[in-house]
mmCIF file with all atom_site columns, C-alpha atoms in Angstrom:
data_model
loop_
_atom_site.group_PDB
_atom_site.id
_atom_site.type_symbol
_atom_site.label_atom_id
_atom_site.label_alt_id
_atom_site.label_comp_id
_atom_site.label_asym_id
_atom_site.label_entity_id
_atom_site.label_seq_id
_atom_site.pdbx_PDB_ins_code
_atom_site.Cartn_x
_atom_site.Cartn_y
_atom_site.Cartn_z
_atom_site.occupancy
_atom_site.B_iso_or_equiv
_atom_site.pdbx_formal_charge
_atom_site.auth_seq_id
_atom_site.auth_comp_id
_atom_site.auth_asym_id
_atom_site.auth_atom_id
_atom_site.pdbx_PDB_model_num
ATOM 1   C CA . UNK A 1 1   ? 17.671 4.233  -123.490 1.00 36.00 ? 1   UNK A CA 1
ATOM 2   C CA . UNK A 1 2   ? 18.478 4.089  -119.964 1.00 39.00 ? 2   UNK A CA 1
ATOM 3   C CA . UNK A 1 3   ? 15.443 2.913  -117.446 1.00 42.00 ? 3   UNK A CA 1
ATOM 4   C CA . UNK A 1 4   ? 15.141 4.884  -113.820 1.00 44.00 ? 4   UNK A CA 1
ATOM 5   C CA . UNK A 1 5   ? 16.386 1.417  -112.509 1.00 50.00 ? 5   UNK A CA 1
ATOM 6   C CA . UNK A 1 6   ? 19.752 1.681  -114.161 1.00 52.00 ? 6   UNK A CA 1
ATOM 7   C CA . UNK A 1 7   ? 20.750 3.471  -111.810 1.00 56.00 ? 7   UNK A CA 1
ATOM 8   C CA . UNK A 1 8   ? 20.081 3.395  -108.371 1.00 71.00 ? 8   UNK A CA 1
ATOM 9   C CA . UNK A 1 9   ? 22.787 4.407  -106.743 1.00 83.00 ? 9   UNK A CA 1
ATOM 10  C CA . UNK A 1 10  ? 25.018 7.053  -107.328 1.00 91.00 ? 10  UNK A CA 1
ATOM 11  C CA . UNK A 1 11  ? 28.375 8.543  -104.839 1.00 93.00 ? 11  UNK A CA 1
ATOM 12  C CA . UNK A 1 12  ? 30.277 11.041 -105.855 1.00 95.00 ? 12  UNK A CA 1
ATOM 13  C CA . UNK A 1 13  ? 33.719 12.056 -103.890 1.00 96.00 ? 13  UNK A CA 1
ATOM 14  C CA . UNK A 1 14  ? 36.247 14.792 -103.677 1.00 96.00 ? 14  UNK A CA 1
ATOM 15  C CA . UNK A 1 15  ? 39.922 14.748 -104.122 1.00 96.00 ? 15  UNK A CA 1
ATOM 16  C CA . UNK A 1 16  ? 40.602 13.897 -100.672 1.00 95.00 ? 16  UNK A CA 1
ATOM 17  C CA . UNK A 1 17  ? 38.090 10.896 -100.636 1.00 96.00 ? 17  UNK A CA 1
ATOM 18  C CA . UNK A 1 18  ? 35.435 12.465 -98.703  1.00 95.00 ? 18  UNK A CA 1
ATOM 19  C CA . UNK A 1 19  ? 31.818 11.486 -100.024 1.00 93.00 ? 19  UNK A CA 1
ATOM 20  C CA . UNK A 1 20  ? 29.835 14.582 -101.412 1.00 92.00 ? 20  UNK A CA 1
ATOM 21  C CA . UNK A 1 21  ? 26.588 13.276 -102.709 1.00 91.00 ? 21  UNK A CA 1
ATOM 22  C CA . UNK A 1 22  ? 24.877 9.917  -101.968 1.00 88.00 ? 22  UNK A CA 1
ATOM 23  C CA . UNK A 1 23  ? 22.076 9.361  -103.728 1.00 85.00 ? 23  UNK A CA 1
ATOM 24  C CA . UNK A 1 24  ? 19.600 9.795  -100.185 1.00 80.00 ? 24  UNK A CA 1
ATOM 25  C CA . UNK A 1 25  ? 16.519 7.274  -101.264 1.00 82.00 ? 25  UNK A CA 1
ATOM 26  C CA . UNK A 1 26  ? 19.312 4.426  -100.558 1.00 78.00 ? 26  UNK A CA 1
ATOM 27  C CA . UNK A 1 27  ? 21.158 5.728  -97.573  1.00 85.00 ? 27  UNK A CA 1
ATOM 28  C CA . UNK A 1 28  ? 19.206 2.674  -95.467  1.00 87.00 ? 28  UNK A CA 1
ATOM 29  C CA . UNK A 1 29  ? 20.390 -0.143 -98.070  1.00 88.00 ? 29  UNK A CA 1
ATOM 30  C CA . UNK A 1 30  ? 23.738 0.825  -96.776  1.00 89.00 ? 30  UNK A CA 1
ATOM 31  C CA . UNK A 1 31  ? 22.943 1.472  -92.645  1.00 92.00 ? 31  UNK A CA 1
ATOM 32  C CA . UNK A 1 32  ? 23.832 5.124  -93.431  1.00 90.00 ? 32  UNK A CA 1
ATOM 33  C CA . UNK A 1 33  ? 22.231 8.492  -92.641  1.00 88.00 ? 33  UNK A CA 1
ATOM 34  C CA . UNK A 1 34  ? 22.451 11.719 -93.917  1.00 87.00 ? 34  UNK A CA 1
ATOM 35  C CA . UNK A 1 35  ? 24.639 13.044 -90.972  1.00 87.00 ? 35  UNK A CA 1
ATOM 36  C CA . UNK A 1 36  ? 27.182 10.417 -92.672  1.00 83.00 ? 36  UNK A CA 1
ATOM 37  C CA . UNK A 1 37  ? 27.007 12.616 -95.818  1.00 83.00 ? 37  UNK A CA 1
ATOM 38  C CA . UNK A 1 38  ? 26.473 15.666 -94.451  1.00 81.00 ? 38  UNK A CA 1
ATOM 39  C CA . UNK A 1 39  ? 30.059 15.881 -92.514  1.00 84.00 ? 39  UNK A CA 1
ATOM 40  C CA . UNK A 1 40  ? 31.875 14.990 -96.073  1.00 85.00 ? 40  UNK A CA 1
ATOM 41  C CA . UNK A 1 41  ? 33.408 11.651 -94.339  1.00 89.00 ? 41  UNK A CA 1
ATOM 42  C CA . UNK A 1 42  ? 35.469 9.186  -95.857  1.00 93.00 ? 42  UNK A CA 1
ATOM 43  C CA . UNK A 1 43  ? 34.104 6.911  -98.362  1.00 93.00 ? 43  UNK A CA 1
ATOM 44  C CA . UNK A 1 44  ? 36.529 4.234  -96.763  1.00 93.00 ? 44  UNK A CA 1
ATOM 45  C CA . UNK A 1 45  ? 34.998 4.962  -93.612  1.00 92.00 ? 45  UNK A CA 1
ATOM 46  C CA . UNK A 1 46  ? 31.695 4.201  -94.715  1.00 91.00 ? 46  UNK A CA 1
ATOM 47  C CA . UNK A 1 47  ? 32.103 -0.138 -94.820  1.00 92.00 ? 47  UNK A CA 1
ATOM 48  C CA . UNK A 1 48  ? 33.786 -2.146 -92.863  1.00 91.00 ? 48  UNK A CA 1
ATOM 49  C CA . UNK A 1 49  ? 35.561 -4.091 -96.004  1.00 94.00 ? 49  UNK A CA 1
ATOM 50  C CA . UNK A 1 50  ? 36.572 -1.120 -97.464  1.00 91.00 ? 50  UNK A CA 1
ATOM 51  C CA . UNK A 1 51  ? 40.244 0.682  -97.585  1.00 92.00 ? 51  UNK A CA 1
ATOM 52  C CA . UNK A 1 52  ? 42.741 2.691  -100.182 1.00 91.00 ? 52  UNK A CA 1
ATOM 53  C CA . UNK A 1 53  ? 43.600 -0.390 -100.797 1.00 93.00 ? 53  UNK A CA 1
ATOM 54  C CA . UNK A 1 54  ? 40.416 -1.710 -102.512 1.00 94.00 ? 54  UNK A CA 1
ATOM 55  C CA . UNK A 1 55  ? 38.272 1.245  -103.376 1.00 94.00 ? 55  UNK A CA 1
ATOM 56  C CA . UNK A 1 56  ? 37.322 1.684  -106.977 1.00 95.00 ? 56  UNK A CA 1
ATOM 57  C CA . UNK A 1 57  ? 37.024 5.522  -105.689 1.00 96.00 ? 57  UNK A CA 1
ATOM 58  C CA . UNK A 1 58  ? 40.046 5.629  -104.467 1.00 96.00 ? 58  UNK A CA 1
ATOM 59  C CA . UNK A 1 59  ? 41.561 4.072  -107.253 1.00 97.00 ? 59  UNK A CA 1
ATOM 60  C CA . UNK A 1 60  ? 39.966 6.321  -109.574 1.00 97.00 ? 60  UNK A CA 1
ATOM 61  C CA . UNK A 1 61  ? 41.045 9.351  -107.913 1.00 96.00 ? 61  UNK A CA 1
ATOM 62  C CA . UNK A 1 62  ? 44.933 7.677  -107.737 1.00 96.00 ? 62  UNK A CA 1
ATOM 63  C CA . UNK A 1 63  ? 45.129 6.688  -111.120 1.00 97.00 ? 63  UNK A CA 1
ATOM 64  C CA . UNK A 1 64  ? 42.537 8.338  -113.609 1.00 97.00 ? 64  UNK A CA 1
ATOM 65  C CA . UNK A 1 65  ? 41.402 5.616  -114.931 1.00 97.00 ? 65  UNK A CA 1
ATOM 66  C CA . UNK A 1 66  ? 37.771 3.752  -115.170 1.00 97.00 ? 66  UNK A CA 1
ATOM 67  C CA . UNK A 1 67  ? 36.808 0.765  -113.430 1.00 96.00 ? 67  UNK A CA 1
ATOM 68  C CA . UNK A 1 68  ? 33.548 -0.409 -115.624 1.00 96.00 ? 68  UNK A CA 1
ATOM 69  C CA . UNK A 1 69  ? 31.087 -3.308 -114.177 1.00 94.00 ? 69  UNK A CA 1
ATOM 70  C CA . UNK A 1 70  ? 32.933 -4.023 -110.958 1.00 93.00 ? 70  UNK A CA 1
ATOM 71  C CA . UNK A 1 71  ? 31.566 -6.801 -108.712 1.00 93.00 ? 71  UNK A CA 1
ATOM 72  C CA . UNK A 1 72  ? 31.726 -6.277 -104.878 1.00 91.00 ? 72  UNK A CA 1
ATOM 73  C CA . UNK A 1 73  ? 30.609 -6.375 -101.640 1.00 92.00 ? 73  UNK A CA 1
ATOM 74  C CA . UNK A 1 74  ? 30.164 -3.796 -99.317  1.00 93.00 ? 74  UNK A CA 1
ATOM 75  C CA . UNK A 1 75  ? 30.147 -4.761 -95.590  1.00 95.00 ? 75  UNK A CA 1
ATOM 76  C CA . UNK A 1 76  ? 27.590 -2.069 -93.875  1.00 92.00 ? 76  UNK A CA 1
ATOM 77  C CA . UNK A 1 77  ? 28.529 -0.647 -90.431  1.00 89.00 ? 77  UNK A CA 1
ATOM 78  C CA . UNK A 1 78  ? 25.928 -3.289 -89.005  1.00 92.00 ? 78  UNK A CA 1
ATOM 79  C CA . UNK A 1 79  ? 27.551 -6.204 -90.862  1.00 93.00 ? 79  UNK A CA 1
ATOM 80  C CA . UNK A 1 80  ? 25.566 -6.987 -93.641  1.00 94.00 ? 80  UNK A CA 1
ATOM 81  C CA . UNK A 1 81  ? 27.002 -7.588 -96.922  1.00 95.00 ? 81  UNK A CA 1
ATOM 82  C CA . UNK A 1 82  ? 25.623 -5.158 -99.737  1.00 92.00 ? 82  UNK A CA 1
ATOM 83  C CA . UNK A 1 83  ? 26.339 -6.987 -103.424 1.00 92.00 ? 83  UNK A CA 1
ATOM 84  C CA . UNK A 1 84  ? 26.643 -4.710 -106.271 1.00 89.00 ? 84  UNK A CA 1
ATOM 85  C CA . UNK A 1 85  ? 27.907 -4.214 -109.868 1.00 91.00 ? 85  UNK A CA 1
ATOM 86  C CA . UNK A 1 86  ? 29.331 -0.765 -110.297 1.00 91.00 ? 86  UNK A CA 1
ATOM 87  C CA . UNK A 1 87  ? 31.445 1.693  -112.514 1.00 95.00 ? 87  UNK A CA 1
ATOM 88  C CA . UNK A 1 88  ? 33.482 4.127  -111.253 1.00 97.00 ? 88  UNK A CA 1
ATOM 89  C CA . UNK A 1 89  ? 34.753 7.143  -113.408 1.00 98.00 ? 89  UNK A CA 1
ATOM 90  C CA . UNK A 1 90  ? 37.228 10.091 -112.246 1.00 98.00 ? 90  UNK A CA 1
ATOM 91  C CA . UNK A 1 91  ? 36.203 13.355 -112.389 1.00 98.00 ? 91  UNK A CA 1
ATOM 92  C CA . UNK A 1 92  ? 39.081 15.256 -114.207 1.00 97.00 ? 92  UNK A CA 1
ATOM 93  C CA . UNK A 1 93  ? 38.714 18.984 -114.479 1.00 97.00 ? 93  UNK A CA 1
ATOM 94  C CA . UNK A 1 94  ? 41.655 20.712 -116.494 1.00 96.00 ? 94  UNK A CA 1
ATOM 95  C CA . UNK A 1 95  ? 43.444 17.606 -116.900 1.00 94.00 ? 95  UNK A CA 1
ATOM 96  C CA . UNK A 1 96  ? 43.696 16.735 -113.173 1.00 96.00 ? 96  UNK A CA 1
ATOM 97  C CA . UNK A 1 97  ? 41.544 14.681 -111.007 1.00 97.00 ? 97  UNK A CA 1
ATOM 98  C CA . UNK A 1 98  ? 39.647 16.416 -108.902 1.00 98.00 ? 98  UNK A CA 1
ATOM 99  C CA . UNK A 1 99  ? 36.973 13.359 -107.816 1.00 98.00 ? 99  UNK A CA 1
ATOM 100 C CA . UNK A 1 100 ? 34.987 10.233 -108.781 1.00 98.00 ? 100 UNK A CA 1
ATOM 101 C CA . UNK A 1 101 ? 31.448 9.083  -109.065 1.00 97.00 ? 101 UNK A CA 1
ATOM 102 C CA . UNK A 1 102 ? 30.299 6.189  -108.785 1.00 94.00 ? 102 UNK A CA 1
#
């Protein structure tokens, strides 16, 4: 069974790539506030390392397909370096991709 600290963090994005839920109680971890959430922005917007490029999200979204127990770092707007293991899974509704969550 899963403990409440299995999961601490979970995003969740659209089809365009705009984040629309962050799980709030860690918003800080990552020098974010709610306005960030709130105005559906970017999740490559969000980190300073972070672009279509390398996004598990993105990825997700692009190609459909799972990225389970990812390692990365995620460089905050204020320049530190948040470490974290991760999977990301699309969202397909109807056989198309309509998001990801993280």
């Amino acid at each position: 069974m899963f403990g409440e600290d299995n999961f601490k963090n979970v995003v969740i994005i659209d089809n365009t790539g705009s984040v629309v839920y962050f799980t709030s109680n860690n918003l800080s971890v990552y020098d974010l506030e709610l306005d960030d959430i709130a105005e559906k922005r970017k999740i490559t917007s969000l980190y300073g390392n972070l672009d279509s490029g390398n996004s598990s999200m993105i990825h997700a979204l692009n190609t459909g397909k799972s990225i389970v127990n990812l390692r990365q770092g995620l460089e905050t707007r204020n320049g530190k370096v948040v470490n974290q293991i991760g999977s990301t899974y699309p969202i397909i509704d109807n056989k198309r991709v309509v998001g990801a969550i993280e």
